[in-house]
Coordinates of C-alpha atoms in Angstrom, one line a residue:
X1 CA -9.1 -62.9 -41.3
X2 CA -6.5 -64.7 -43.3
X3 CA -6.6 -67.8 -41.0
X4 CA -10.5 -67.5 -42.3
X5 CA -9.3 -67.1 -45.9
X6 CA -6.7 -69.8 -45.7
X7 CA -9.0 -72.5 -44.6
X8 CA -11.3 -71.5 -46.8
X9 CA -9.3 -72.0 -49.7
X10 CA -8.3 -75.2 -48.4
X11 CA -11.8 -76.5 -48.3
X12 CA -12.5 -75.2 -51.9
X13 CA -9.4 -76.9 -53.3
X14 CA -10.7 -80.2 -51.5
X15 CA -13.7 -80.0 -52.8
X16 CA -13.5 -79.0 -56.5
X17 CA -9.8 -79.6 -57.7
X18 CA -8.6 -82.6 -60.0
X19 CA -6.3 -84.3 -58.1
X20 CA -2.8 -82.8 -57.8
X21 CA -0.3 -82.8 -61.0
X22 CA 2.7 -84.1 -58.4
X23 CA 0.7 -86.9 -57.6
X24 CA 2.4 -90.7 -59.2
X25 CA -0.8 -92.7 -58.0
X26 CA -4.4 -91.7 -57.1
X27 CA -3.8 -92.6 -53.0
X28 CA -7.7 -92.2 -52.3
X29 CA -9.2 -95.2 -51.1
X30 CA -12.3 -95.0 -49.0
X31 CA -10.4 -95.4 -45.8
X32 CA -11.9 -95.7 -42.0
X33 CA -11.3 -92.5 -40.0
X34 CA -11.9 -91.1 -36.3
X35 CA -13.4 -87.8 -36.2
X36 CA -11.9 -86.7 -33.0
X37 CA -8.7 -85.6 -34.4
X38 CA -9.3 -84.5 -37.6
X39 CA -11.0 -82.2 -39.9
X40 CA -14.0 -83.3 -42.1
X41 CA -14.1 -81.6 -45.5
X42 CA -16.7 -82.3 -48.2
X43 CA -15.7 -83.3 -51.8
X44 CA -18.0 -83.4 -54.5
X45 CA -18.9 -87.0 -55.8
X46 CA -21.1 -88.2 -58.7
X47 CA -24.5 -89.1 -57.8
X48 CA -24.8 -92.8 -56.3
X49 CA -28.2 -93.3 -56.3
X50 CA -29.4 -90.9 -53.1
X51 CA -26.1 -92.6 -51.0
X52 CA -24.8 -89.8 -48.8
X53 CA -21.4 -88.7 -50.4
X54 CA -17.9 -89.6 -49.4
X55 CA -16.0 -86.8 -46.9
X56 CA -12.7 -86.8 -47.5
X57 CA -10.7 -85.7 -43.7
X58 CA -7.7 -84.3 -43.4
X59 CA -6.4 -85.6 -39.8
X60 CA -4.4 -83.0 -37.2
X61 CA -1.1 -83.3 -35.8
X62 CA -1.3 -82.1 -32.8
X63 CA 2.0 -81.8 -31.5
X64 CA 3.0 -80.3 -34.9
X65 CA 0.0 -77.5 -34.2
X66 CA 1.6 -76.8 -30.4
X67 CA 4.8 -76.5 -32.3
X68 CA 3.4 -73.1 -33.4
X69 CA 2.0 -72.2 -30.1
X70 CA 5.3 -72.9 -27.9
X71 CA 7.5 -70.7 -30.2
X72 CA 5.3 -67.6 -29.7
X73 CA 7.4 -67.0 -26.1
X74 CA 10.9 -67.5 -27.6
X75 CA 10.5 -65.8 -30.7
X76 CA 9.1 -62.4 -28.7
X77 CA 12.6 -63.0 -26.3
X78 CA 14.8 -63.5 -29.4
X79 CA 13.4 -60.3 -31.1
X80 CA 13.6 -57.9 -28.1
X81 CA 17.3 -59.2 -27.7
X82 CA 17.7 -58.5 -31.2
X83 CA 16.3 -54.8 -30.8
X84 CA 18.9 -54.3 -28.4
X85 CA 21.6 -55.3 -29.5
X86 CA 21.0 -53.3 -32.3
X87 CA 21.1 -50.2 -30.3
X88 CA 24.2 -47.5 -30.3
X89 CA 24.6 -48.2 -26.4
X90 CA 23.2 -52.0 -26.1
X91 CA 20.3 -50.7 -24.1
X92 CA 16.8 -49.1 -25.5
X93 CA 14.2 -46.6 -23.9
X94 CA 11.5 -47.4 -23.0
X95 CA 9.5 -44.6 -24.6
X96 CA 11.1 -45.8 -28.1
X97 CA 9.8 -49.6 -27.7
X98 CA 6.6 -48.1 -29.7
X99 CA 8.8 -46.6 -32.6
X100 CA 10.4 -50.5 -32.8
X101 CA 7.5 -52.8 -32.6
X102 CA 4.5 -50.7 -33.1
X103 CA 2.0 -49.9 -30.7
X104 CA -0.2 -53.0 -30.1
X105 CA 2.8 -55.3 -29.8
X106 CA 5.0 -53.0 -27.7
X107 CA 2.3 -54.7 -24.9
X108 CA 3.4 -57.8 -25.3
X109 CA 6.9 -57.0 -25.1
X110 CA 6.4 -54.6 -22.2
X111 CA 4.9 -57.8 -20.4
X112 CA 8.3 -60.2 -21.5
X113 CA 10.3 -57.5 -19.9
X114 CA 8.6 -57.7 -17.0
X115 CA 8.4 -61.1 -16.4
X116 CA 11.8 -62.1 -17.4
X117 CA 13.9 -60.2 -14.9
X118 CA 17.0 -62.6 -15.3
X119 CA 17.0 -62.0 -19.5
X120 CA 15.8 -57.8 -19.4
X121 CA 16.9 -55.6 -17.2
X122 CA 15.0 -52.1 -16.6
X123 CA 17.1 -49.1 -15.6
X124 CA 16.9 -45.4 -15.0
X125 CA 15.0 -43.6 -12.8
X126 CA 14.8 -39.7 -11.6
X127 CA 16.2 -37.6 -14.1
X128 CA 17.5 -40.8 -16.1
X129 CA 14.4 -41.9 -18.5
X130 CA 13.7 -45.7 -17.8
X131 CA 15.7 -47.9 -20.2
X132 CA 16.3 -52.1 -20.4
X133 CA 19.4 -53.5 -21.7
X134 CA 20.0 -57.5 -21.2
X135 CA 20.9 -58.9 -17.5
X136 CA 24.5 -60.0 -16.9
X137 CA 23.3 -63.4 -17.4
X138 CA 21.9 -63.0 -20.5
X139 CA 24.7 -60.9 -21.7
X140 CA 27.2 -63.3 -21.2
X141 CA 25.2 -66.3 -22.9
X142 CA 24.4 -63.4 -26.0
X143 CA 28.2 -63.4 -26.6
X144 CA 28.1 -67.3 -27.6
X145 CA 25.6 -66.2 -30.4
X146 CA 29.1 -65.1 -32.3
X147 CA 30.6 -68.6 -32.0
X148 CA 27.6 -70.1 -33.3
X149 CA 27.4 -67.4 -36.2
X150 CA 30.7 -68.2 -37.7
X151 CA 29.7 -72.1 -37.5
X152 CA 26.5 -71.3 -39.2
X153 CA 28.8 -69.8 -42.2
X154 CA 29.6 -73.4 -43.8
X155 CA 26.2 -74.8 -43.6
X156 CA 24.3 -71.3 -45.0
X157 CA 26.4 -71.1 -48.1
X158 CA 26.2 -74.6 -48.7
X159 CA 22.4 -74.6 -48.6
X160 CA 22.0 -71.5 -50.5
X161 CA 23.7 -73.2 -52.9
X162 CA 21.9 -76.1 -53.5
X163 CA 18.7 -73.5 -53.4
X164 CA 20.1 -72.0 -56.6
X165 CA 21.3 -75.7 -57.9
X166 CA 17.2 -76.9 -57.5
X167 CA 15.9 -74.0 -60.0
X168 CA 15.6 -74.2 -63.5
X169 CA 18.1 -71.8 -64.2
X170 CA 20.5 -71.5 -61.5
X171 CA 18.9 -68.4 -60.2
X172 CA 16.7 -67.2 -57.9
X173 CA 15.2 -63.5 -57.6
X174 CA 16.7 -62.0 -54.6
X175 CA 13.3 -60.7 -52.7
X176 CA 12.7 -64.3 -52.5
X177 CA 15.6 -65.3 -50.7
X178 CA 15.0 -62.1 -48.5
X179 CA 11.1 -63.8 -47.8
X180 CA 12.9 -67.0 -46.2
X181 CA 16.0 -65.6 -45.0
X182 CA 14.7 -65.9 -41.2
X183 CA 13.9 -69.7 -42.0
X184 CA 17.5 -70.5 -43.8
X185 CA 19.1 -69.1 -40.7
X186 CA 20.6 -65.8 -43.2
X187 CA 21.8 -62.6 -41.3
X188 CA 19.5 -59.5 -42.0
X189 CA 22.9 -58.2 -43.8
X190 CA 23.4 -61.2 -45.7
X191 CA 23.6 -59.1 -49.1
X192 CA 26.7 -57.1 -47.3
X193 CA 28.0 -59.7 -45.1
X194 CA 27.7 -63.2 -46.6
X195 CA 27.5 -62.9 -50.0
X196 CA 30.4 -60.6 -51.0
X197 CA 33.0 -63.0 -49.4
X198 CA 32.1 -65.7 -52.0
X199 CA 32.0 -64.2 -55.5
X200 CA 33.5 -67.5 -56.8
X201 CA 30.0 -68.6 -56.3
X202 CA 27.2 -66.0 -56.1
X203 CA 26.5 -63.2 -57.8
X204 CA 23.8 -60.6 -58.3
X205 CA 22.5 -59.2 -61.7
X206 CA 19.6 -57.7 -62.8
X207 CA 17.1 -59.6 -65.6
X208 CA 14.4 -57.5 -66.8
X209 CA 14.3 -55.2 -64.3
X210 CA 14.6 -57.6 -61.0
X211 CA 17.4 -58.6 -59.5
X212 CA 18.3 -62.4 -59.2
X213 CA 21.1 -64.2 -57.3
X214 CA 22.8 -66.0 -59.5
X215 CA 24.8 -69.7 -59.0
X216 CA 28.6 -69.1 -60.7
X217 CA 29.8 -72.1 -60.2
X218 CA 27.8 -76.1 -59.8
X219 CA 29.3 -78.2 -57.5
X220 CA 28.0 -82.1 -58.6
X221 CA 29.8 -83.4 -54.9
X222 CA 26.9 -81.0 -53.0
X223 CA 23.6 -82.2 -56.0
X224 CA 22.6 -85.2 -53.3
X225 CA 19.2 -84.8 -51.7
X226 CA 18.5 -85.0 -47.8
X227 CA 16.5 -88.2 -48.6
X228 CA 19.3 -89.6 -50.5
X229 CA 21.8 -88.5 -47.7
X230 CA 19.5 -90.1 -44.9
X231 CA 19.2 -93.7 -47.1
X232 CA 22.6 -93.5 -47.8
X233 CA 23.3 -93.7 -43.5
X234 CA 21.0 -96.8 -43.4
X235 CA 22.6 -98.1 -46.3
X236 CA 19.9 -98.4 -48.8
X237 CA 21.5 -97.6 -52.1
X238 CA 20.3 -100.5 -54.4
X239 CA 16.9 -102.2 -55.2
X240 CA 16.4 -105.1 -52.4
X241 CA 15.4 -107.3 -55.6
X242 CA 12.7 -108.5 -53.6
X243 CA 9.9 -109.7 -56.2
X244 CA 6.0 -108.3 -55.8
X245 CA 4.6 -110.4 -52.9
X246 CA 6.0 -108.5 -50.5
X247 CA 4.5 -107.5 -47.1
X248 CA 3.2 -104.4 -47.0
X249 CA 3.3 -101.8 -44.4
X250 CA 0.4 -100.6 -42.1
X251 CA 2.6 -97.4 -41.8
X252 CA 3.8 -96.6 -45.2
X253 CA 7.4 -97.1 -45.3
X254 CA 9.6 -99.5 -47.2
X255 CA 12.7 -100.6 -47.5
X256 CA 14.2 -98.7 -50.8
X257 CA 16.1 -96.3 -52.9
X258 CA 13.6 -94.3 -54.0
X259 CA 11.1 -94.5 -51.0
X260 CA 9.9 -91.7 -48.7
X261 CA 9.8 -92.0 -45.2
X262 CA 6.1 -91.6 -44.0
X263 CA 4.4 -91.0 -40.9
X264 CA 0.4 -91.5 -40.6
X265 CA -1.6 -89.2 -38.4
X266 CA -3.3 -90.8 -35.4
X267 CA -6.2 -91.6 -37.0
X268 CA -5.6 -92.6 -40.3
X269 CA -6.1 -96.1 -41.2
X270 CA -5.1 -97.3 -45.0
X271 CA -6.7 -100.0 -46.4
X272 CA -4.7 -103.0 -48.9
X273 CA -5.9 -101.1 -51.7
X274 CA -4.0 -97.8 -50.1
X275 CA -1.1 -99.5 -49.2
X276 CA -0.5 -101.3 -52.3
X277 CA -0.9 -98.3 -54.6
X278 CA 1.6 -96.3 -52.2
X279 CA 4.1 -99.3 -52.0
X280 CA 4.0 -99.2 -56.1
X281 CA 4.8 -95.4 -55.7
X282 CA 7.5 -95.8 -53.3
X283 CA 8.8 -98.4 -55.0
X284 CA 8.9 -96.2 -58.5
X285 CA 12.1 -94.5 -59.3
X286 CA 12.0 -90.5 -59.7
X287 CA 14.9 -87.9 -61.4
X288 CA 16.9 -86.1 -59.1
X289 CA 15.5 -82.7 -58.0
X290 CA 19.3 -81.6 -59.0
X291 CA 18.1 -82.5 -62.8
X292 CA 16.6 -79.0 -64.8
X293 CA 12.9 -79.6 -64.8
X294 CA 12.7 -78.5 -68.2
X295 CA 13.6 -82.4 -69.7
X296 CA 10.8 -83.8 -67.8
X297 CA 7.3 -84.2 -69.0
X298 CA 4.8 -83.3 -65.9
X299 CA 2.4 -86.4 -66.7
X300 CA 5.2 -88.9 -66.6
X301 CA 4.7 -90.3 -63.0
X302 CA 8.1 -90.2 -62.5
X303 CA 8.6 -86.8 -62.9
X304 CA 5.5 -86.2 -60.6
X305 CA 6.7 -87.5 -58.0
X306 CA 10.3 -85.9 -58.7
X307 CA 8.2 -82.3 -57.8
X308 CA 7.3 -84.3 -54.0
X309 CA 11.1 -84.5 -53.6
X310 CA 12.0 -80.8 -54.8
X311 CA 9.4 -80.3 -52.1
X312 CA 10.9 -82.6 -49.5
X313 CA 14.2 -80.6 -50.1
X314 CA 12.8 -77.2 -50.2
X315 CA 11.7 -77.8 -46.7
X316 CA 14.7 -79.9 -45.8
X317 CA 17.3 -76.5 -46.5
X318 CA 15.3 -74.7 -43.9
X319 CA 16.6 -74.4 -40.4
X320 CA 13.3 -75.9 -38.6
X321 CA 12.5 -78.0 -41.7
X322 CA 9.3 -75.7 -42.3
X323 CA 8.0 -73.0 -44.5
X324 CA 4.6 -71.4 -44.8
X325 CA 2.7 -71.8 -48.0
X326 CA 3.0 -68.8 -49.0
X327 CA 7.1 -68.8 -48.9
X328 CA 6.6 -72.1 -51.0
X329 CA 4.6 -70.5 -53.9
X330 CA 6.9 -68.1 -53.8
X331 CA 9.4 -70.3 -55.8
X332 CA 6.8 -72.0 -58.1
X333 CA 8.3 -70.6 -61.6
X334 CA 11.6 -71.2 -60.3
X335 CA 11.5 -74.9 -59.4
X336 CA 8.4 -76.0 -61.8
X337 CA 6.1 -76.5 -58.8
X338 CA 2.5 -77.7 -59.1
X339 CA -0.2 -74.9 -59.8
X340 CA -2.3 -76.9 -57.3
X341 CA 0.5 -76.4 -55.0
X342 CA -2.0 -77.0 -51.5
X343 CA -3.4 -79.7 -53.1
X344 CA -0.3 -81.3 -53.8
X345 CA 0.5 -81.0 -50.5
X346 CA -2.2 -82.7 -48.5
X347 CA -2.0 -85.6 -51.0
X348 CA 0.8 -86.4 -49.1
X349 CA 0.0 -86.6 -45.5
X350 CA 2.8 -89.0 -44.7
X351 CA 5.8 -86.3 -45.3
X352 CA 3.9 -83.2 -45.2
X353 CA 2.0 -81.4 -42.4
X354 CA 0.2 -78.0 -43.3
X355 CA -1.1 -76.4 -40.0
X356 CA -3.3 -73.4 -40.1
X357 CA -2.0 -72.4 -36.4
X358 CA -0.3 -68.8 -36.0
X359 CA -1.2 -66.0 -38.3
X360 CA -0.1 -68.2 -41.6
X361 CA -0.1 -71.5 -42.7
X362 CA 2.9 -73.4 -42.2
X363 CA 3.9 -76.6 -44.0
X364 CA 6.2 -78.9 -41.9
X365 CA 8.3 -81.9 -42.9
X366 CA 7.0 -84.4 -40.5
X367 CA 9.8 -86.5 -40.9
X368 CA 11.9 -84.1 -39.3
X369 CA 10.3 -83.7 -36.0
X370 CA 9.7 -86.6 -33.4
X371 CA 6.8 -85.5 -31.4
X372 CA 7.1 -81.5 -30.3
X373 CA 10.8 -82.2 -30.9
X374 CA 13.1 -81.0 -33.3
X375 CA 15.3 -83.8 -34.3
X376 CA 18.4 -81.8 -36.1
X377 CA 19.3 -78.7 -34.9
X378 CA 21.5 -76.1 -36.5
X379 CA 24.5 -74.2 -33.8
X380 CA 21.9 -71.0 -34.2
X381 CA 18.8 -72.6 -32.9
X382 CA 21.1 -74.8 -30.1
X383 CA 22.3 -71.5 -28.9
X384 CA 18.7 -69.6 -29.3
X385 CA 17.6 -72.4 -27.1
X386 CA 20.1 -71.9 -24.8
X387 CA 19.7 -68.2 -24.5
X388 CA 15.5 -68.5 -24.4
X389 CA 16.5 -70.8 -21.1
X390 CA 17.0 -67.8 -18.9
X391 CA 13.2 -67.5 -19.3
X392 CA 12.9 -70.7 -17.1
X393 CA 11.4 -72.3 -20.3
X394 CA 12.5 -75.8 -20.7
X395 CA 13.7 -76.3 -23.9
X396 CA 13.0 -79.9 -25.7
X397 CA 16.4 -81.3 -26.2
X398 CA 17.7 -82.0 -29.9
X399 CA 18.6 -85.9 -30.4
X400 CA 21.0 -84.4 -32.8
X401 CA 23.4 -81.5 -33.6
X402 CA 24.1 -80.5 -37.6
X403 CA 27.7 -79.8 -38.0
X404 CA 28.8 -77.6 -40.9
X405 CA 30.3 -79.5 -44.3

């Protein structure tokens, strides 16, 4: 039902909303499209003298959508291993599977257990009631999840920090960071555990009733975006100086300071008129997402396209470089974002992906993922990878490892 209600208000926001307040340039040329691969959606148009109207499409990723449907398996292994680990004695009856996951999903984890026999191993028997606690295999991967835990540390304060640095008032109310904790990589005690042991930085105090995590101390050496970070490595830090006839790109990208890296669905073919109105957009400088949102006017084009970056690095603080919408909206007063926030979104189909696979919809950064793979991976998800292996599942290898600060 709220797959049914998602799309629907994805169609309606298509079809009768202005286009998006992050957007610098009006990127909708009438452009060629397959319609295999993608989605059509009807837009209203003014009348054109009996014509039949333009559709507007919104193409599908496809390996971005099996993304969603390969991580069903690990997730159910990663959350049973959690539920037993959690227990007094490492091991968990059977009978009390129900009181853990509830009584439709204890089927589906009943199954995993079953089927995994070198991760879950069932016990008991006689007078004993039937139990499963991890195989000895599993249990002596489990034990590298510490390691990778304590080189998590570095890179989780760090990024909390620079979530805190984005908003407009170096705060950010605490149930939010509890709705993305799971996506930052945060430990389920991370009010207890994490945050105590750096009061130099964070603190929480209650505003008007809710309580906020608050930033106690800016770090300028930490303000640099992931998009600044990644042109920095290809050393692009100043305007090539090349004048206006320049070639343009069939895929989007260009050489510059200030440009996004894009990726086109299969499927989408830009016309000149596309392609030059994005090139002057890439080309166009923007404020750092670091800058307080409040000395920007939202129909300067420069500051609209500032809210595409606090986007890009939203996304870019998050463990698997995605979020669903509804974790996005979450921080809309916080960081200024667009009131047409979807909208926004699919005007950018370059960097952003938003599938309507799994129970939510999920916005990826598609720069961040090379087919069904991953590019950067955190120690965490390198060692949930490893452990999900038992399984027999082979995992798609990382091209890179992130290292703490």
């Amino acid at each position: 039902m709220q797959r049914k209600t998602t799309m629907l208000r994805f169609h309606q926001l298509l079809k009768t909303s202005p286009p998006c307040e992050s957007q610098a340039h009006a990127l909708s040329s009438p452009i060629p499209c397959h319609r295999k691969a993608s989605m059509w959606v009807p837009v209203k148009h003014k009348s054109s003298g009996g014509r039949r109207p333009k559709r507007k499409v919104y193409h599908r990723v496809h390996e971005l959508d099996k993304v969603m449907d390969f991580q069903k398996k690990p997730a159910l292994i990663l959350q049973l291993k959690s539920i037993i680990q959690s227990q007094k004695h490492q091991s968990l009856l059977l009978r009390d599977l129900e009181k853990e996951v509830g009584f439709v999903q204890k089927w589906n984890f009943m199954a995993a257990i079953e089927k995994y026999p070198s991760i879950f191993y069932v016990g008991g028997g006689n007078r004993t009631p039937p139990f499963v606690t991890l195989a000895e295999k599993a249990k002596k991967v489990a034990r590298e999840e510490a390691e990778a835990k304590d080189l998590m540390e570095p890179i989780l304060v760090k990024n909390l920090r620079k979530l805190l640095m984005l908003s407009v008032d170096c705060r950010v109310p605490l149930e939010n960071i509890e709705f993305i904790e799971s996506e930052l990589g945060l430990p389920n005690d991370f009010k207890k555990s994490l945050l105590p042991k750096y009061p130099e930085i964070f603190s929480v105090k209650e505003v008007n009733g809710k309580l906020y995590l608050h930033l106690e101390n800016w770090d300028s050496s930490i303000a640099v975006t992931a998009l600044e970070e990644q042109l920095g490595g290809e050393g692009i830090s100043a305007p090539s100086g090349l004048g206006n006839k320049v070639r343009i790109s069939k895929d989007g990208n260009f050489l510059g300071p200030h440009a996004f890296r894009m990726s086109f669905p299969a499927g989408f073919r830009p016309n000149t008129s596309y392609l030059e109105q994005l090139e002057r957009w890439q080309k166009m400088d923007f404020p750092s997402p670091y800058l307080n949102a409040r000395r920007f006017d939202i129909a300067d084009p420069k500051a609209r396209k500032r809210v595409v970056a606090v986007l890009h690095e939203l996304l870019s603080l998050t463990m698997q470089k995605r979020m669903t919408s509804a974790q996005l909206d979450a921080f809309h007063s916080e960081y200024f974002l667009p009131s047409k926030l979807l909208l926004c979104l699919i005007k950018h189909p370059g960097i952003f992906y938003i599938t309507n696979k799994g129970a939510r919809s999920t916005v990826f950064l598609k720069e961040a993922y090379d087919g069904l793979n991953l590019i950067n991976k955190c120690p965490l998800l390198l060692f949930n990878d490893k452990f999900v292996a038992l399984s027999g599942r082979r995992e798609i290898n990382s091209c890179k490892t992130m290292h703490s600060p």
